[in-house]
PDB file of C-alpha atoms in Angstrom:
ATOM      1  CA  UNK L   1      11.259   4.500 -37.296  1.00  0.00           C
ATOM      2  CA  UNK L   2      11.215   3.134 -33.791  1.00  0.00           C
ATOM      3  CA  UNK L   3       8.459   3.454 -31.195  1.00  0.00           C
ATOM      4  CA  UNK L   4       8.450   4.146 -27.480  1.00  0.00           C
ATOM      5  CA  UNK L   5       7.503   0.707 -26.141  1.00  0.00           C
ATOM      6  CA  UNK L   6       6.215   1.518 -22.655  1.00  0.00           C
ATOM      7  CA  UNK L   7       4.827  -1.329 -20.568  1.00  0.00           C
ATOM      8  CA  UNK L   8       3.598  -2.041 -17.041  1.00  0.00           C
ATOM      9  CA  UNK L   9       2.119  -4.899 -15.005  1.00  0.00           C
ATOM     10  CA  UNK L  10      -1.634  -4.274 -14.776  1.00  0.00           C
ATOM     11  CA  UNK L  11      -4.469  -2.104 -16.050  1.00  0.00           C
ATOM     12  CA  UNK L  12      -7.958  -1.298 -14.832  1.00  0.00           C
ATOM     13  CA  UNK L  13      -9.475  -2.725 -18.014  1.00  0.00           C
ATOM     14  CA  UNK L  14      -8.096  -0.174 -20.476  1.00  0.00           C
ATOM     15  CA  UNK L  15      -4.732   1.305 -21.273  1.00  0.00           C
ATOM     16  CA  UNK L  16      -4.079   5.043 -21.394  1.00  0.00           C
ATOM     17  CA  UNK L  17      -2.748   7.210 -24.168  1.00  0.00           C
ATOM     18  CA  UNK L  18       0.672   8.653 -23.353  1.00  0.00           C
ATOM     19  CA  UNK L  19      -0.691  11.984 -22.116  1.00  0.00           C
ATOM     20  CA  UNK L  20      -3.014  10.273 -19.625  1.00  0.00           C
ATOM     21  CA  UNK L  21      -0.430   7.938 -18.096  1.00  0.00           C
ATOM     22  CA  UNK L  22      -0.318   7.691 -14.332  1.00  0.00           C
ATOM     23  CA  UNK L  23       3.345   8.750 -14.299  1.00  0.00           C
ATOM     24  CA  UNK L  24       4.974   8.954 -10.876  1.00  0.00           C
ATOM     25  CA  UNK L  25       2.084   7.198  -9.156  1.00  0.00           C
ATOM     26  CA  UNK L  26      -0.393  10.022  -9.770  1.00  0.00           C
ATOM     27  CA  UNK L  27      -4.023   9.119 -10.405  1.00  0.00           C
ATOM     28  CA  UNK L  28      -5.289  11.131 -13.386  1.00  0.00           C
ATOM     29  CA  UNK L  29      -8.590  11.422 -15.207  1.00  0.00           C
ATOM     30  CA  UNK L  30      -8.725  10.413 -18.871  1.00  0.00           C
ATOM     31  CA  UNK L  31      -8.878  13.219 -21.423  1.00  0.00           C
ATOM     32  CA  UNK L  32     -11.070  13.016 -24.552  1.00  0.00           C
ATOM     33  CA  UNK L  33      -9.908  10.792 -27.402  1.00  0.00           C
ATOM     34  CA  UNK L  34      -7.879   7.608 -27.577  1.00  0.00           C
ATOM     35  CA  UNK L  35      -5.032   8.558 -29.940  1.00  0.00           C
ATOM     36  CA  UNK L  36      -1.923  10.136 -28.424  1.00  0.00           C
ATOM     37  CA  UNK L  37      -0.738  13.342 -30.080  1.00  0.00           C
ATOM     38  CA  UNK L  38       2.731  12.903 -28.523  1.00  0.00           C
ATOM     39  CA  UNK L  39       3.414   9.197 -29.176  1.00  0.00           C
ATOM     40  CA  UNK L  40       0.643   7.824 -31.459  1.00  0.00           C
ATOM     41  CA  UNK L  41       1.810   4.256 -30.841  1.00  0.00           C
ATOM     42  CA  UNK L  42       0.895   4.739 -27.164  1.00  0.00           C
ATOM     43  CA  UNK L  43      -2.840   5.137 -27.574  1.00  0.00           C
ATOM     44  CA  UNK L  44      -5.661   3.915 -25.330  1.00  0.00           C
ATOM     45  CA  UNK L  45      -7.100   0.444 -25.987  1.00  0.00           C
ATOM     46  CA  UNK L  46      -9.504  -1.903 -24.241  1.00  0.00           C
ATOM     47  CA  UNK L  47      -7.601  -4.337 -22.021  1.00  0.00           C
ATOM     48  CA  UNK L  48      -9.944  -6.892 -20.424  1.00  0.00           C
ATOM     49  CA  UNK L  49      -7.166  -9.484 -20.082  1.00  0.00           C
ATOM     50  CA  UNK L  50      -4.844  -7.137 -18.186  1.00  0.00           C
ATOM     51  CA  UNK L  51      -7.433  -5.896 -15.703  1.00  0.00           C
ATOM     52  CA  UNK L  52      -6.339  -6.380 -12.110  1.00  0.00           C
ATOM     53  CA  UNK L  53      -8.828  -8.631 -10.274  1.00  0.00           C
ATOM     54  CA  UNK L  54      -9.189  -6.447  -7.169  1.00  0.00           C
ATOM     55  CA  UNK L  55      -7.384  -3.093  -7.423  1.00  0.00           C
ATOM     56  CA  UNK L  56      -8.978  -0.006  -8.943  1.00  0.00           C
ATOM     57  CA  UNK L  57      -7.402   2.766 -11.000  1.00  0.00           C
ATOM     58  CA  UNK L  58      -5.897   4.900  -8.227  1.00  0.00           C
ATOM     59  CA  UNK L  59      -4.608   1.907  -6.240  1.00  0.00           C
ATOM     60  CA  UNK L  60      -2.914   0.573  -9.369  1.00  0.00           C
ATOM     61  CA  UNK L  61      -1.426   4.006 -10.129  1.00  0.00           C
ATOM     62  CA  UNK L  62      -0.044   4.383  -6.611  1.00  0.00           C
ATOM     63  CA  UNK L  63       1.557   0.931  -7.003  1.00  0.00           C
ATOM     64  CA  UNK L  64       3.424   2.190 -10.089  1.00  0.00           C
ATOM     65  CA  UNK L  65       1.140   1.051 -12.911  1.00  0.00           C
ATOM     66  CA  UNK L  66       1.029   3.916 -15.426  1.00  0.00           C
ATOM     67  CA  UNK L  67      -1.230   1.820 -17.717  1.00  0.00           C
ATOM     68  CA  UNK L  68       0.464   3.024 -20.923  1.00  0.00           C
ATOM     69  CA  UNK L  69       1.561   0.616 -23.661  1.00  0.00           C
ATOM     70  CA  UNK L  70       1.685  -3.141 -23.249  1.00  0.00           C
ATOM     71  CA  UNK L  71       0.242  -4.651 -20.085  1.00  0.00           C
ATOM     72  CA  UNK L  72       2.339  -7.622 -18.933  1.00  0.00           C
ATOM     73  CA  UNK L  73      -0.502  -9.644 -17.421  1.00  0.00           C
ATOM     74  CA  UNK L  74      -2.793  -8.927 -20.368  1.00  0.00           C
ATOM     75  CA  UNK L  75      -0.188 -10.047 -22.887  1.00  0.00           C
ATOM     76  CA  UNK L  76       0.492 -13.195 -20.854  1.00  0.00           C
ATOM     77  CA  UNK L  77      -3.208 -14.137 -20.825  1.00  0.00           C
ATOM     78  CA  UNK L  78      -3.543 -13.380 -24.558  1.00  0.00           C
ATOM     79  CA  UNK L  79      -0.611 -15.685 -25.376  1.00  0.00           C
ATOM     80  CA  UNK L  80      -1.079 -18.458 -22.813  1.00  0.00           C
ATOM     81  CA  UNK L  81      -4.868 -18.727 -22.639  1.00  0.00           C
ATOM     82  CA  UNK L  82      -5.935 -17.518 -26.097  1.00  0.00           C
ATOM     83  CA  UNK L  83      -3.021 -18.581 -28.305  1.00  0.00           C
ATOM     84  CA  UNK L  84      -2.376 -15.102 -29.689  1.00  0.00           C
ATOM     85  CA  UNK L  85       0.970 -14.719 -31.491  1.00  0.00           C
ATOM     86  CA  UNK L  86       3.375 -11.971 -30.424  1.00  0.00           C
ATOM     87  CA  UNK L  87       2.524  -9.945 -33.538  1.00  0.00           C
ATOM     88  CA  UNK L  88      -1.165  -9.786 -32.563  1.00  0.00           C
ATOM     89  CA  UNK L  89      -0.288  -8.873 -28.976  1.00  0.00           C
ATOM     90  CA  UNK L  90       2.106  -6.086 -29.982  1.00  0.00           C
ATOM     91  CA  UNK L  91      -0.371  -4.764 -32.562  1.00  0.00           C
ATOM     92  CA  UNK L  92      -3.118  -4.707 -29.936  1.00  0.00           C
ATOM     93  CA  UNK L  93      -1.147  -2.672 -27.410  1.00  0.00           C
ATOM     94  CA  UNK L  94       0.837  -0.426 -29.791  1.00  0.00           C
ATOM     95  CA  UNK L  95      -1.278   1.585 -32.246  1.00  0.00           C
ATOM     96  CA  UNK L  96      -0.565   1.534 -35.992  1.00  0.00           C
ATOM     97  CA  UNK L  97       2.819  -0.213 -35.892  1.00  0.00           C
ATOM     98  CA  UNK L  98       4.703  -2.354 -38.382  1.00  0.00           C
ATOM     99  CA  UNK L  99       6.735  -5.246 -37.052  1.00  0.00           C
ATOM    100  CA  UNK L 100       9.858  -5.839 -39.124  1.00  0.00           C
ATOM    101  CA  UNK L 101      13.006  -7.876 -38.642  1.00  0.00           C
ATOM    102  CA  UNK L 102      16.008  -5.534 -38.434  1.00  0.00           C
ATOM    103  CA  UNK L 103      18.837  -8.064 -38.286  1.00  0.00           C
TER     104      UNK L 103
END
């Protein structure tokens, strides 16, 4: 099986499950629970490394950050500053996945 690998630039310190994404620049409230019922791989996780230094949730959403899936700046900090391998980064941002070579 393949997963929907959504990504964006920044978060506000946590990612959103698919249903709570700030799609289309809308600023939404989180709903209860962290696991997505639509795309389980796109579940909410803590994201201290991807937190924007100055912008809050609604400002990030209006700038196009849906905060679902992998956060580009968070993954960069995890790799560059903390030496995390790509498998650890992908497993952090995408819930309950298996990484396999297909070719």
